[in-house]
PDB file of C-alpha atoms in Angstrom:
ATOM      1  CA  GLN A 115      57.564 -22.682  20.227  1.00 80.00           C
ATOM      2  CA  VAL A 116      56.046 -19.543  21.722  1.00 85.00           C
ATOM      3  CA  GLN A 117      54.897 -16.763  19.657  1.00 92.00           C
ATOM      4  CA  LEU A 118      55.545 -13.136  20.134  1.00 95.00           C
ATOM      5  CA  VAL A 119      53.743  -9.605  19.460  1.00 96.00           C
ATOM      6  CA  GLU A 120      54.848  -5.965  20.299  1.00 97.00           C
ATOM      7  CA  SER A 121      51.977  -3.606  20.289  1.00 97.00           C
ATOM      8  CA  GLY A 122      51.536  -0.047  21.330  1.00 97.00           C
ATOM      9  CA  GLY A 123      54.182   2.012  18.852  1.00 97.00           C
ATOM     10  CA  GLY A 124      54.000   4.544  17.012  1.00 97.00           C
ATOM     11  CA  LEU A 125      55.005   7.988  16.564  1.00 98.00           C
ATOM     12  CA  VAL A 126      55.677  10.545  19.763  1.00 98.00           C
ATOM     13  CA  GLN A 127      56.955  14.000  19.826  1.00 98.00           C
ATOM     14  CA  ALA A 128      60.386  14.349  21.482  1.00 98.00           C
ATOM     15  CA  GLY A 129      60.020  14.319  25.607  1.00 98.00           C
ATOM     16  CA  GLY A 130      56.549  11.957  24.873  1.00 98.00           C
ATOM     17  CA  SER A 131      55.940   8.908  26.305  1.00 98.00           C
ATOM     18  CA  LEU A 132      55.184   5.513  24.533  1.00 98.00           C
ATOM     19  CA  ARG A 133      54.081   1.887  26.331  1.00 98.00           C
ATOM     20  CA  LEU A 134      55.106  -1.425  24.151  1.00 98.00           C
ATOM     21  CA  SER A 135      53.256  -4.782  24.886  1.00 98.00           C
ATOM     22  CA  CYS A 136      55.089  -7.686  24.287  1.00 97.00           C
ATOM     23  CA  ALA A 137      52.299 -10.773  24.697  1.00 95.00           C
ATOM     24  CA  ALA A 138      53.433 -13.778  24.580  1.00 93.00           C
ATOM     25  CA  SER A 139      51.539 -17.314  23.170  1.00 87.00           C
ATOM     26  CA  GLY A 140      52.433 -21.523  22.351  1.00 78.00           C
ATOM     27  CA  ARG A 141      54.323 -22.422  24.758  1.00 69.00           C
ATOM     28  CA  THR A 142      54.681 -21.611  28.104  1.00 70.00           C
ATOM     29  CA  PHE A 143      55.940 -18.586  29.465  1.00 72.00           C
ATOM     30  CA  THR A 144      57.286 -19.695  32.644  1.00 79.00           C
ATOM     31  CA  SER A 145      60.904 -19.723  33.576  1.00 85.00           C
ATOM     32  CA  LYS A 146      61.630 -17.092  30.000  1.00 92.00           C
ATOM     33  CA  ALA A 147      63.679 -14.050  30.931  1.00 96.00           C
ATOM     34  CA  MET A 148      62.218 -11.100  28.526  1.00 96.00           C
ATOM     35  CA  GLY A 149      63.943  -8.305  27.070  1.00 98.00           C
ATOM     36  CA  TRP A 150      63.539  -6.110  24.313  1.00 98.00           C
ATOM     37  CA  PHE A 151      65.683  -5.241  21.627  1.00 98.00           C
ATOM     38  CA  ARG A 152      65.814  -1.774  18.684  1.00 98.00           C
ATOM     39  CA  GLN A 153      67.660  -1.402  15.311  1.00 98.00           C
ATOM     40  CA  ALA A 154      67.209   2.038  13.688  1.00 96.00           C
ATOM     41  CA  PRO A 155      67.590   1.551  10.397  1.00 92.00           C
ATOM     42  CA  GLY A 156      70.997   1.862   9.098  1.00 94.00           C
ATOM     43  CA  LYS A 157      72.794   0.340  12.240  1.00 96.00           C
ATOM     44  CA  GLU A 158      72.544  -3.154  13.710  1.00 97.00           C
ATOM     45  CA  ARG A 159      70.347  -4.219  16.328  1.00 97.00           C
ATOM     46  CA  GLU A 160      70.873  -2.947  20.591  1.00 98.00           C
ATOM     47  CA  PHE A 161      69.925  -4.410  23.401  1.00 98.00           C
ATOM     48  CA  VAL A 162      67.231  -1.834  25.299  1.00 98.00           C
ATOM     49  CA  ALA A 163      66.502  -3.707  28.224  1.00 98.00           C
ATOM     50  CA  ALA A 164      65.927  -7.458  29.845  1.00 98.00           C
ATOM     51  CA  ILE A 165      64.283  -8.917  32.629  1.00 97.00           C
ATOM     52  CA  SER A 166      64.485 -12.321  34.503  1.00 97.00           C
ATOM     53  CA  TRP A 167      62.062 -14.712  34.517  1.00 94.00           C
ATOM     54  CA  SER A 168      60.639 -13.624  38.418  1.00 94.00           C
ATOM     55  CA  GLY A 169      60.565  -9.955  37.320  1.00 94.00           C
ATOM     56  CA  ILE A 170      63.840  -9.353  40.723  1.00 95.00           C
ATOM     57  CA  ASN A 171      66.541  -9.086  38.393  1.00 97.00           C
ATOM     58  CA  THR A 172      66.035  -5.811  35.455  1.00 97.00           C
ATOM     59  CA  TYR A 173      68.552  -4.605  33.405  1.00 97.00           C
ATOM     60  CA  TYR A 174      69.073  -1.398  30.765  1.00 98.00           C
ATOM     61  CA  ALA A 175      70.992   0.236  28.222  1.00 98.00           C
ATOM     62  CA  ASP A 176      72.878   3.662  28.822  1.00 98.00           C
ATOM     63  CA  SER A 177      71.221   5.062  26.520  1.00 97.00           C
ATOM     64  CA  VAL A 178      67.898   4.514  28.149  1.00 98.00           C
ATOM     65  CA  LYS A 179      68.861   3.631  31.703  1.00 98.00           C
ATOM     66  CA  GLY A 180      66.664   6.620  34.335  1.00 97.00           C
ATOM     67  CA  ARG A 181      63.670   6.681  31.275  1.00 98.00           C
ATOM     68  CA  PHE A 182      62.942   3.886  30.122  1.00 98.00           C
ATOM     69  CA  THR A 183      60.840   0.287  31.940  1.00 98.00           C
ATOM     70  CA  ILE A 184      61.267  -2.411  31.614  1.00 98.00           C
ATOM     71  CA  SER A 185      58.042  -5.358  33.722  1.00 97.00           C
ATOM     72  CA  ARG A 186      56.027  -8.348  32.858  1.00 96.00           C
ATOM     73  CA  ASP A 187      53.289  -9.725  33.768  1.00 94.00           C
ATOM     74  CA  ASN A 188      53.121 -13.054  34.348  1.00 92.00           C
ATOM     75  CA  ALA A 189      49.599 -14.003  34.622  1.00 91.00           C
ATOM     76  CA  LYS A 190      48.879 -12.392  30.981  1.00 92.00           C
ATOM     77  CA  ASN A 191      52.048 -13.346  29.607  1.00 92.00           C
ATOM     78  CA  THR A 192      52.865  -9.991  28.850  1.00 94.00           C
ATOM     79  CA  GLU A 193      55.560  -8.224  29.079  1.00 96.00           C
ATOM     80  CA  TYR A 194      56.479  -4.162  29.170  1.00 98.00           C
ATOM     81  CA  LEU A 195      58.208  -1.127  27.473  1.00 98.00           C
ATOM     82  CA  GLN A 196      57.118   1.931  29.856  1.00 98.00           C
ATOM     83  CA  MET A 197      59.352   5.036  27.122  1.00 98.00           C
ATOM     84  CA  ASN A 198      59.099   7.641  28.890  1.00 98.00           C
ATOM     85  CA  SER A 199      61.329  11.799  27.934  1.00 98.00           C
ATOM     86  CA  LEU A 200      61.656  10.139  24.225  1.00 98.00           C
ATOM     87  CA  LYS A 201      64.322  11.054  22.004  1.00 98.00           C
ATOM     88  CA  PRO A 202      64.728  11.240  17.979  1.00 97.00           C
ATOM     89  CA  GLU A 203      67.446   8.575  18.663  1.00 97.00           C
ATOM     90  CA  ASP A 204      64.754   6.942  20.178  1.00 98.00           C
ATOM     91  CA  THR A 205      63.663   5.668  16.771  1.00 98.00           C
ATOM     92  CA  ALA A 206      64.227   2.959  15.364  1.00 98.00           C
ATOM     93  CA  VAL A 207      61.627  -0.284  15.533  1.00 98.00           C
ATOM     94  CA  TYR A 208      61.498  -1.819  18.512  1.00 98.00           C
ATOM     95  CA  TYR A 209      61.651  -5.691  19.193  1.00 98.00           C
ATOM     96  CA  CYS A 210      60.548  -7.987  22.254  1.00 97.00           C
ATOM     97  CA  ALA A 211      62.304 -11.542  22.312  1.00 97.00           C
ATOM     98  CA  ALA A 212      62.897 -14.700  24.669  1.00 95.00           C
ATOM     99  CA  ARG A 213      64.961 -16.798  26.312  1.00 95.00           C
ATOM    100  CA  LEU A 214      64.739 -20.337  27.517  1.00 92.00           C
ATOM    101  CA  GLU A 215      66.013 -19.427  30.494  1.00 94.00           C
ATOM    102  CA  PRO A 216      65.287 -17.782  33.564  1.00 94.00           C
ATOM    103  CA  LEU A 217      68.169 -15.360  34.139  1.00 96.00           C
ATOM    104  CA  ALA A 218      67.906 -12.211  31.483  1.00 96.00           C
ATOM    105  CA  SER A 219      71.350 -11.142  29.260  1.00 97.00           C
ATOM    106  CA  TYR A 220      71.936  -7.640  28.325  1.00 97.00           C
ATOM    107  CA  ARG A 221      72.831 -10.890  24.532  1.00 97.00           C
ATOM    108  CA  SER A 222      70.653 -10.687  21.139  1.00 97.00           C
ATOM    109  CA  TYR A 223      72.314 -14.702  20.599  1.00 97.00           C
ATOM    110  CA  GLU A 224      70.730 -16.031  23.573  1.00 97.00           C
ATOM    111  CA  TYR A 225      67.425 -15.134  23.180  1.00 96.00           C
ATOM    112  CA  ALA A 226      65.679 -17.795  21.457  1.00 94.00           C
ATOM    113  CA  TYR A 227      62.479 -16.593  20.428  1.00 94.00           C
ATOM    114  CA  TRP A 228      61.660 -13.313  18.646  1.00 97.00           C
ATOM    115  CA  GLY A 229      59.175 -10.515  18.085  1.00 97.00           C
ATOM    116  CA  GLN A 230      58.001  -9.381  14.832  1.00 97.00           C
ATOM    117  CA  GLY A 231      58.286  -5.789  15.407  1.00 97.00           C
ATOM    118  CA  THR A 232      56.742  -2.521  16.353  1.00 98.00           C
ATOM    119  CA  GLN A 233      57.964   0.557  14.900  1.00 98.00           C
ATOM    120  CA  VAL A 234      58.240   3.682  17.113  1.00 98.00           C
ATOM    121  CA  THR A 235      58.793   7.359  15.201  1.00 98.00           C
ATOM    122  CA  VAL A 236      59.964  10.489  17.795  1.00 98.00           C
ATOM    123  CA  SER A 237      59.705  13.477  15.807  1.00 97.00           C
ATOM    124  CA  SER A 238      61.799  16.558  17.450  1.00 93.00           C
TER     125      SER A 238
END
């Protein structure tokens, strides 16, 4: 079992920045790709970004490309999501997720472990 705990959410004005963190504990962090998803009120959960175990491969949703950066520190069992130039449409609960495979994926059903989510609210 892997436990994932997100932090770093909050309220920010449009154009501002936030950095989300996801700390993993329990079973080894090794060989697990990680991802970030989000869910806005009344909408389905959607893919935001993913990173392979090695950190070499990253993928982004078109809506965040160029503004968000995913990264990981395997020594600290932690992944990050740096969010810049935030827009009101980025408002959502952001979830950290972990795969059982080392390759990154944008498909939510390929992730075995999920955090409880952290709220990000962007005011206009």
